[in-house]
Short mmCIF file of C-alpha atoms and ligand atoms in Angstrom, two decimals:
data_model
loop_
_atom_site.label_atom_id
_atom_site.label_comp_id
_atom_site.label_asym_id
_atom_site.label_seq_id
_atom_site.Cartn_x
_atom_site.Cartn_y
_atom_site.Cartn_z
CA MET A 35 -154.85 -144.26 207.79
CA SER A 36 -156.54 -144.20 204.40
CA SER A 37 -159.96 -144.50 206.06
CA SER A 38 -160.55 -140.75 206.31
CA LYS A 39 -161.30 -140.66 202.58
CA ILE A 40 -163.78 -143.51 202.65
CA LYS A 41 -167.31 -142.37 201.74
CA ASN A 42 -169.28 -144.91 203.74
CA ASP A 43 -167.18 -145.01 206.93
CA LEU A 44 -170.00 -146.19 209.23
CA PHE A 45 -168.20 -149.49 209.94
CA LEU A 46 -164.95 -147.68 210.86
CA ARG A 47 -166.75 -145.20 213.10
CA ALA A 48 -168.58 -147.99 214.92
CA LEU A 49 -165.27 -149.83 215.40
CA GLN A 50 -163.84 -146.70 216.99
CA GLY A 51 -166.73 -146.68 219.45
CA GLU A 52 -168.33 -143.56 217.98
CA THR A 53 -172.07 -143.00 218.19
CA VAL A 54 -173.55 -143.83 214.79
CA GLU A 55 -176.85 -143.24 212.98
CA ARG A 56 -177.50 -147.01 212.60
CA PRO A 57 -175.44 -150.19 213.07
CA PRO A 58 -173.16 -151.06 210.14
CA VAL A 59 -173.82 -154.43 208.54
CA TRP A 60 -171.81 -157.09 206.70
CA MET A 61 -171.89 -160.90 206.54
CA MET A 62 -169.04 -163.28 207.27
CA ARG A 63 -168.10 -165.19 204.09
CA GLN A 64 -170.16 -162.71 202.07
CA ALA A 65 -167.71 -162.84 199.14
CA GLY A 66 -168.69 -166.07 197.50
CA ARG A 67 -170.77 -169.11 198.22
CA TYR A 68 -174.39 -167.98 197.65
CA LEU A 69 -174.05 -165.41 194.86
CA PRO A 70 -174.98 -166.72 191.37
CA ASP A 71 -172.21 -164.67 189.73
CA PHE A 72 -169.73 -166.30 192.11
CA MET A 73 -171.02 -169.78 191.22
CA LYS A 74 -170.28 -169.02 187.55
CA LEU A 75 -166.66 -168.14 188.35
CA LYS A 76 -166.46 -171.23 190.59
CA GLU A 77 -167.36 -173.44 187.62
CA LYS A 78 -164.70 -171.82 185.46
CA TYR A 79 -161.69 -171.48 187.77
CA PRO A 80 -160.26 -173.74 190.50
CA PHE A 81 -160.38 -172.33 194.02
CA PHE A 82 -156.77 -171.22 194.44
CA GLU A 83 -156.79 -169.63 190.98
CA ARG A 84 -159.67 -167.42 192.13
CA VAL A 85 -157.63 -166.60 195.23
CA GLN A 86 -154.34 -165.96 193.42
CA ASN A 87 -155.59 -163.98 190.42
CA PRO A 88 -156.02 -160.33 191.51
CA GLU A 89 -158.70 -159.60 188.89
CA LEU A 90 -160.83 -162.56 189.98
CA ALA A 91 -160.31 -161.89 193.70
CA THR A 92 -161.34 -158.28 193.16
CA GLU A 93 -164.42 -159.18 191.14
CA ILE A 94 -165.61 -161.57 193.88
CA THR A 95 -164.78 -159.17 196.72
CA VAL A 96 -166.80 -156.34 195.16
CA MET A 97 -169.88 -158.48 194.28
CA PRO A 98 -171.67 -158.20 197.65
CA ILE A 99 -171.05 -154.43 197.77
CA ASP A 100 -172.88 -153.93 194.48
CA GLN A 101 -175.41 -156.76 194.80
CA VAL A 102 -176.32 -156.93 198.50
CA GLY A 103 -175.40 -153.47 199.81
CA VAL A 104 -173.15 -154.34 202.78
CA ASP A 105 -171.19 -151.58 204.53
CA THR A 106 -167.75 -153.14 204.11
CA ALA A 107 -165.88 -155.45 201.78
CA ILE A 108 -163.87 -158.49 202.91
CA LEU A 109 -161.09 -159.65 200.62
CA PHE A 110 -161.77 -162.90 198.79
CA SER A 111 -159.01 -165.24 199.92
CA ASP A 112 -158.65 -168.09 202.42
CA ILE A 113 -157.12 -168.64 205.85
CA LEU A 114 -155.13 -171.60 204.44
CA VAL A 115 -152.77 -169.45 202.36
CA ILE A 116 -150.67 -169.25 205.55
CA PRO A 117 -149.75 -172.97 205.67
CA GLN A 118 -149.07 -172.81 201.93
CA ALA A 119 -146.59 -169.95 202.46
CA MET A 120 -144.95 -172.00 205.25
CA ASN A 121 -144.31 -174.78 202.74
CA CYS A 122 -147.18 -177.01 203.90
CA GLU A 123 -149.18 -177.98 200.83
CA VAL A 124 -152.97 -177.38 200.88
CA GLU A 125 -155.35 -178.55 198.19
CA MET A 126 -158.99 -177.54 197.89
CA VAL A 127 -160.89 -180.64 196.80
CA PRO A 128 -164.35 -179.87 195.39
CA GLY A 129 -167.03 -181.46 197.57
CA ARG A 130 -164.50 -182.28 200.30
CA GLY A 131 -162.86 -178.99 201.31
CA PRO A 132 -159.25 -178.42 202.31
CA VAL A 133 -156.84 -181.38 202.21
CA ILE A 134 -153.26 -181.27 203.53
CA PRO A 135 -151.51 -184.26 201.89
CA ASN A 136 -148.59 -184.24 204.38
CA PRO A 137 -149.99 -183.16 207.74
CA ILE A 138 -147.72 -182.00 210.59
CA ARG A 139 -147.32 -184.77 213.16
CA SER A 140 -143.92 -184.35 214.84
CA LEU A 141 -141.42 -181.81 216.16
CA SER A 142 -139.22 -182.35 213.12
CA ASP A 143 -142.21 -181.62 210.83
CA VAL A 144 -142.68 -178.33 212.71
CA GLU A 145 -138.99 -177.48 212.54
CA LYS A 146 -139.00 -177.88 208.75
CA LEU A 147 -141.73 -175.23 208.30
CA ILE A 148 -140.50 -171.89 206.99
CA THR A 149 -141.72 -168.36 207.81
CA PRO A 150 -140.73 -166.33 204.73
CA PRO A 151 -141.55 -162.59 204.39
CA ALA A 152 -145.25 -162.37 203.48
CA GLU A 153 -144.73 -159.52 201.02
CA GLU A 154 -142.86 -161.96 198.80
CA SER A 155 -144.36 -165.36 199.61
CA LEU A 156 -147.95 -164.05 199.54
CA ASP A 157 -147.38 -161.26 197.03
CA TYR A 158 -150.56 -162.27 195.15
CA VAL A 159 -152.65 -161.35 198.22
CA MET A 160 -151.05 -157.90 198.36
CA ASN A 161 -151.65 -157.46 194.62
CA ALA A 162 -155.30 -158.46 195.12
CA ILE A 163 -155.65 -155.86 197.90
CA VAL A 164 -154.18 -153.05 195.78
CA HIS A 165 -156.40 -154.06 192.86
CA THR A 166 -159.51 -154.33 195.09
CA LYS A 167 -158.90 -150.95 196.76
CA ASP A 168 -158.76 -149.47 193.28
CA ALA A 169 -162.07 -151.09 192.29
CA LEU A 170 -163.76 -150.06 195.54
CA ALA A 171 -162.76 -146.44 194.87
CA ASN A 172 -163.18 -145.60 198.56
CA ARG A 173 -166.88 -146.52 198.60
CA VAL A 174 -166.51 -148.79 201.65
CA PRO A 175 -163.60 -150.05 203.80
CA LEU A 176 -161.78 -153.33 203.10
CA ILE A 177 -161.34 -156.05 205.73
CA GLY A 178 -158.31 -158.32 205.57
CA PHE A 179 -158.33 -161.53 207.60
CA ALA A 180 -156.41 -164.49 208.90
CA GLY A 181 -157.26 -167.67 210.75
CA SER A 182 -156.24 -167.89 214.38
CA PRO A 183 -153.08 -169.92 214.97
CA TRP A 184 -155.16 -172.58 216.74
CA THR A 185 -157.59 -172.94 213.81
CA ILE A 186 -154.67 -173.11 211.33
CA LEU A 187 -152.99 -175.76 213.50
CA CYS A 188 -156.22 -177.78 213.38
CA TYR A 189 -156.00 -178.07 209.58
CA MET A 190 -152.20 -178.49 209.39
CA VAL A 191 -152.21 -181.38 211.88
CA GLU A 192 -155.56 -183.07 211.16
CA GLY A 193 -154.94 -182.87 207.41
CA HIS A 194 -158.56 -182.07 206.50
CA GLY A 195 -161.80 -180.71 207.95
CA SER A 196 -163.25 -182.57 210.93
CA LYS A 197 -166.07 -182.35 213.45
CA ASP A 198 -163.79 -182.69 216.48
CA PHE A 199 -160.20 -182.29 215.18
CA SER A 200 -159.23 -185.02 217.63
CA THR A 201 -155.87 -185.70 215.93
CA ALA A 202 -154.98 -182.01 216.22
CA LYS A 203 -156.06 -181.89 219.87
CA GLY A 204 -154.19 -185.12 220.55
CA PHE A 205 -151.05 -183.58 219.04
CA CYS A 206 -151.28 -180.65 221.48
CA PHE A 207 -151.94 -182.83 224.50
CA SER A 208 -149.24 -185.43 223.69
CA GLN A 209 -146.55 -183.21 222.13
CA PRO A 210 -147.07 -179.82 223.81
CA LYS A 211 -143.59 -178.50 222.98
CA ALA A 212 -143.98 -179.19 219.27
CA ALA A 213 -147.53 -177.79 219.33
CA HIS A 214 -146.48 -174.51 220.96
CA LEU A 215 -143.57 -174.17 218.53
CA LEU A 216 -146.03 -174.68 215.66
CA LEU A 217 -148.47 -172.13 217.09
CA GLN A 218 -145.65 -169.60 217.53
CA LYS A 219 -144.40 -170.10 213.98
CA ILE A 220 -147.94 -169.63 212.62
CA THR A 221 -148.33 -166.53 214.82
CA ASP A 222 -145.07 -164.99 213.57
CA MET A 223 -146.02 -165.68 209.94
CA THR A 224 -149.55 -164.33 210.51
CA ILE A 225 -148.38 -161.09 212.13
CA ASP A 226 -145.99 -160.40 209.26
CA TYR A 227 -148.77 -161.28 206.80
CA LEU A 228 -151.38 -159.03 208.42
CA LYS A 229 -148.93 -156.12 208.65
CA ALA A 230 -148.27 -156.52 204.93
CA LYS A 231 -152.01 -156.62 204.25
CA VAL A 232 -152.49 -153.38 206.16
CA LYS A 233 -149.59 -151.79 204.28
CA ALA A 234 -151.20 -152.91 201.00
CA GLY A 235 -154.46 -151.17 201.96
CA CYS A 236 -156.67 -153.18 204.34
CA ASP A 237 -158.56 -150.87 206.71
CA VAL A 238 -159.58 -153.47 209.31
CA ILE A 239 -158.36 -156.97 210.24
CA GLN A 240 -160.54 -159.84 211.46
CA VAL A 241 -159.09 -163.00 213.00
CA PHE A 242 -161.30 -166.12 212.58
CA ASP A 243 -160.96 -168.69 215.34
CA SER A 244 -163.45 -171.04 213.71
CA TRP A 245 -162.48 -174.04 215.86
CA GLY A 246 -161.77 -172.29 219.17
CA GLY A 247 -165.01 -173.66 220.60
CA LEU A 248 -163.61 -177.21 220.43
CA LEU A 249 -161.38 -176.34 223.40
CA SER A 250 -162.42 -176.19 227.05
CA PRO A 251 -162.16 -172.68 228.55
CA GLU A 252 -158.95 -173.69 230.33
CA ASP A 253 -157.41 -175.23 227.20
CA TYR A 254 -158.45 -172.15 225.24
CA ASN A 255 -156.22 -170.11 227.53
CA THR A 256 -153.32 -172.45 226.72
CA TRP A 257 -153.74 -173.17 223.02
CA SER A 258 -155.49 -170.20 221.45
CA LEU A 259 -155.86 -167.02 223.47
CA PRO A 260 -152.14 -166.19 223.95
CA TYR A 261 -151.58 -166.32 220.19
CA MET A 262 -154.74 -164.30 219.41
CA ARG A 263 -153.44 -161.74 221.90
CA GLN A 264 -150.05 -161.50 220.18
CA ILE A 265 -151.79 -160.83 216.86
CA ALA A 266 -154.19 -158.24 218.31
CA GLN A 267 -151.34 -156.43 220.07
CA ALA A 268 -149.21 -156.34 216.91
CA ILE A 269 -151.94 -155.13 214.56
CA LYS A 270 -154.04 -152.85 216.77
CA PRO A 271 -151.57 -149.93 216.61
CA HIS A 272 -152.17 -149.87 212.85
CA VAL A 273 -155.87 -150.68 212.24
CA PRO A 274 -158.88 -151.96 214.24
CA VAL A 275 -158.83 -155.70 214.96
CA ILE A 276 -161.96 -157.87 215.28
CA LEU A 277 -161.52 -161.15 217.17
CA PHE A 278 -164.11 -163.84 216.39
CA GLY A 279 -164.08 -167.18 218.16
CA LYS A 280 -166.82 -169.60 217.13
CA GLY A 281 -168.22 -171.19 220.29
CA CYS A 282 -165.93 -169.07 222.50
CA TRP A 283 -168.62 -167.37 224.58
CA TYR A 284 -166.43 -167.82 227.66
CA ALA A 285 -163.63 -165.73 226.12
CA LEU A 286 -165.47 -162.48 225.33
CA ASN A 287 -163.87 -160.52 228.16
CA ASP A 288 -160.48 -162.13 227.40
CA PHE A 289 -160.74 -160.92 223.79
CA SER A 290 -161.50 -157.45 225.06
CA GLU A 291 -158.48 -157.50 227.39
CA ALA A 292 -156.34 -158.91 224.57
CA GLY A 293 -156.91 -155.65 222.69
CA ALA A 294 -159.79 -156.42 220.32
CA SER A 295 -161.48 -153.35 218.82
CA ALA A 296 -164.59 -155.50 218.41
CA ILE A 297 -165.60 -159.03 219.36
CA GLY A 298 -167.53 -161.47 217.20
CA VAL A 299 -170.36 -163.44 218.81
CA ASP A 300 -172.12 -166.54 217.47
CA TRP A 301 -175.82 -167.40 217.94
CA THR A 302 -175.32 -169.80 220.84
CA LEU A 303 -175.23 -166.74 223.10
CA SER A 304 -178.18 -164.34 223.24
CA PRO A 305 -177.47 -160.70 222.36
CA GLU A 306 -178.57 -159.66 225.86
CA LYS A 307 -176.21 -162.14 227.54
CA ALA A 308 -173.28 -161.10 225.29
CA ARG A 309 -173.93 -157.43 226.10
CA GLY A 310 -174.29 -158.28 229.77
CA ILE A 311 -170.90 -160.04 229.82
CA VAL A 312 -168.84 -157.24 228.23
CA GLY A 313 -170.85 -154.18 229.30
CA PRO A 314 -171.98 -151.17 227.25
CA ASP A 315 -168.60 -149.88 226.02
CA VAL A 316 -167.23 -152.89 224.13
CA VAL A 317 -168.05 -153.17 220.42
CA LEU A 318 -169.80 -156.47 219.62
CA GLN A 319 -170.42 -158.07 216.22
CA GLY A 320 -172.90 -160.80 215.29
CA ASN A 321 -174.85 -163.00 215.73
CA PHE A 322 -177.71 -164.02 213.39
CA ASP A 323 -177.92 -167.78 212.89
CA PRO A 324 -176.94 -168.20 209.19
CA SER A 325 -179.59 -170.92 208.76
CA LYS A 326 -182.26 -168.49 209.92
CA LEU A 327 -181.77 -166.65 206.64
CA LEU A 328 -183.88 -169.49 205.20
CA SER A 329 -186.90 -168.09 207.11
CA PRO A 330 -189.59 -166.14 205.25
CA ILE A 331 -188.46 -162.53 204.71
CA PRO A 332 -190.92 -160.98 207.24
CA VAL A 333 -189.49 -163.33 209.90
CA ILE A 334 -185.92 -162.28 209.00
CA GLU A 335 -186.98 -158.64 209.37
CA ALA A 336 -188.55 -159.19 212.78
CA GLU A 337 -185.61 -161.29 214.04
CA VAL A 338 -183.08 -158.67 212.92
CA LYS A 339 -184.93 -156.01 214.90
CA LYS A 340 -184.97 -158.28 217.95
CA MET A 341 -181.24 -158.90 217.57
CA ILE A 342 -180.36 -155.20 217.38
CA ASP A 343 -182.64 -154.40 220.32
CA GLY A 344 -180.83 -157.12 222.27
CA PHE A 345 -177.29 -155.87 221.57
CA GLY A 346 -178.33 -152.23 221.58
CA PRO A 347 -177.83 -150.13 218.43
CA GLN A 348 -174.56 -148.49 219.59
CA ARG A 349 -171.15 -150.20 219.83
CA TYR A 350 -172.59 -152.88 217.64
CA ILE A 351 -171.93 -154.26 214.15
CA ALA A 352 -174.71 -156.36 212.65
CA ASN A 353 -173.50 -159.64 211.16
CA LEU A 354 -174.21 -163.34 211.08
CA GLY A 355 -172.95 -165.60 213.87
CA HIS A 356 -170.79 -167.49 211.33
CA GLY A 357 -170.37 -167.61 207.56
CA ILE A 358 -173.33 -167.31 205.20
CA LEU A 359 -174.37 -170.69 203.77
CA PRO A 360 -174.30 -171.59 200.04
CA ASN A 361 -178.07 -172.26 199.97
CA ILE A 362 -179.22 -168.80 201.07
CA PRO A 363 -181.36 -167.01 198.45
CA VAL A 364 -179.82 -163.65 197.54
CA ASP A 365 -183.06 -161.79 198.29
CA HIS A 366 -182.98 -163.20 201.84
CA ALA A 367 -179.40 -161.94 202.31
CA LYS A 368 -180.57 -158.57 201.00
CA ALA A 369 -183.55 -158.61 203.38
CA PHE A 370 -181.14 -159.12 206.28
CA VAL A 371 -178.97 -156.18 205.21
CA ASN A 372 -181.95 -153.91 204.51
CA ALA A 373 -183.58 -154.74 207.84
CA VAL A 374 -180.45 -153.44 209.59
CA LYS A 375 -180.39 -150.33 207.42
CA GLN A 376 -184.04 -149.61 208.27
CA TYR A 377 -183.63 -150.21 212.00
CA SER A 378 -185.14 -147.67 214.32
CA ALA A 379 -185.44 -148.28 218.04
O1 CP3 B 661 -166.36 -163.75 202.37
C1 CP3 B 661 -165.68 -164.68 201.93
O2 CP3 B 661 -166.11 -165.82 201.64
C2 CP3 B 661 -164.26 -164.29 201.74
C3 CP3 B 661 -163.35 -165.32 201.60
C4 CP3 B 661 -163.18 -166.43 202.60
C5 CP3 B 661 -163.05 -167.77 202.16
N1 CP3 B 661 -162.64 -168.50 203.22
C6 CP3 B 661 -163.27 -168.25 200.77
C7 CP3 B 661 -163.57 -169.67 200.54
C8 CP3 B 661 -162.98 -166.39 203.97
C9 CP3 B 661 -163.13 -165.23 204.92
C10 CP3 B 661 -162.61 -167.70 204.36
C11 CP3 B 661 -162.22 -168.06 205.73
C12 CP3 B 661 -162.09 -169.46 206.07
N2 CP3 B 661 -161.60 -170.48 205.32
C13 CP3 B 661 -162.36 -169.95 207.37
C14 CP3 B 661 -162.79 -169.11 208.54
C15 CP3 B 661 -164.22 -168.73 208.49
C16 CP3 B 661 -165.16 -169.84 208.73
O3 CP3 B 661 -166.03 -170.08 207.88
O4 CP3 B 661 -165.08 -170.43 209.83
C17 CP3 B 661 -162.11 -171.34 207.35
C18 CP3 B 661 -162.27 -172.29 208.49
C19 CP3 B 661 -161.61 -171.66 206.04
C20 CP3 B 661 -161.13 -172.99 205.55
C21 CP3 B 661 -161.91 -173.44 204.40
N3 CP3 B 661 -161.82 -172.91 203.11
C22 CP3 B 661 -162.87 -174.48 204.35
C23 CP3 B 661 -163.28 -175.30 205.54
C24 CP3 B 661 -163.34 -174.57 203.04
C25 CP3 B 661 -164.32 -175.58 202.44
C26 CP3 B 661 -165.72 -175.40 202.78
C27 CP3 B 661 -166.32 -173.98 202.64
O5 CP3 B 661 -166.93 -173.67 201.62
O6 CP3 B 661 -166.17 -173.20 203.59
C28 CP3 B 661 -162.72 -173.56 202.30
C29 CP3 B 661 -162.95 -173.27 200.89
C30 CP3 B 661 -163.45 -171.91 200.58
N4 CP3 B 661 -162.90 -170.73 201.07
C31 CP3 B 661 -164.50 -171.60 199.71
C32 CP3 B 661 -164.58 -170.20 199.67
C33 CP3 B 661 -165.53 -169.37 198.86
C34 CP3 B 661 -165.39 -172.65 198.98
C35 CP3 B 661 -164.67 -173.40 197.93
C36 CP3 B 661 -164.77 -172.79 196.55
O7 CP3 B 661 -165.27 -171.66 196.38
O8 CP3 B 661 -164.33 -173.49 195.61
#
């Protein structure tokens, strides 16, 4: 593993369960959104050009390292490059988000999807990783990521963002065979993709199950967890894997048993309760409410201390409970990061 050469390896040591001098800190969706320099690039280049051009992806990935001081980078990309590689078109419409012009609605739609080798079909991601690792010069580790198969299915079937993804859920409940075939195809493509990302240089992998919380605990065990487990099992022998399920408080122990090196927690669960569920040995990550970064800075500082006290400073990675929002002032994001760095029990 390339990690031994990394200068700030706090994040990697915490992921391995080692005792550390303070919790490492990063923010989901830190590469983009709220940074003024990112907004400038956003005005100049369409979304997928920023994703596909290695120089632009690198520039955006490195921004929060230099400007906010987080302990790890996360590659600028998107979870929806997977459907694109499978020959399911995805457009990013400004002001609307992802749009899939021809959503998947039948078994024959699923059968037509391809699962080409990621090293070729997503070569631009691998190029961006190599380029980013070069620019990082071993200052901090690099996280690669993918969406969970369930969350990817939500977009591929619904055709766009949604509050309830009821078309996607209806597809699973009415055409379970087609839905499981789709989930397995996404899983196979994702495993190949994440292995290629690790080979290209990613030090850690995080899987985002952004829409897992739309499922009941029982349905989660049918439609999401088995596929998350396949991914964790395939990638864990190579690098640490973080499993994050938004709204999936009921699945924390399942994630642990599935092989997660660390488990993401959102703010609907208190740090104490999360720690109580998994016990002292499991590495947890989270869970600051992203909107709370709009609080006055002294409040952010006090709340961060409370959060770390609640999780305990060991086997813990400080983060938000979901992605940072576009309207967060940069100095508030910095205050969050600095409050973690200054933590003392
Ligand atoms: O730190 C980072 O921001 C790194 C890159 C990153 C993006 N998307 C860039 C992006 C990451 C980690 C993602 C993951 C992602 N993409 C998720 C999982 C995490 C989460 O927030 O739940 C999901 C569900 C998506 C799908 C997606 N992509 C949506 C719903 C949207 C539109 C709304 C939005 O801003 O989130 C996107 C577009 C997108 N992906 C943008 C960025 C910076 C904004 C559009 C733009 O910059 O033009």
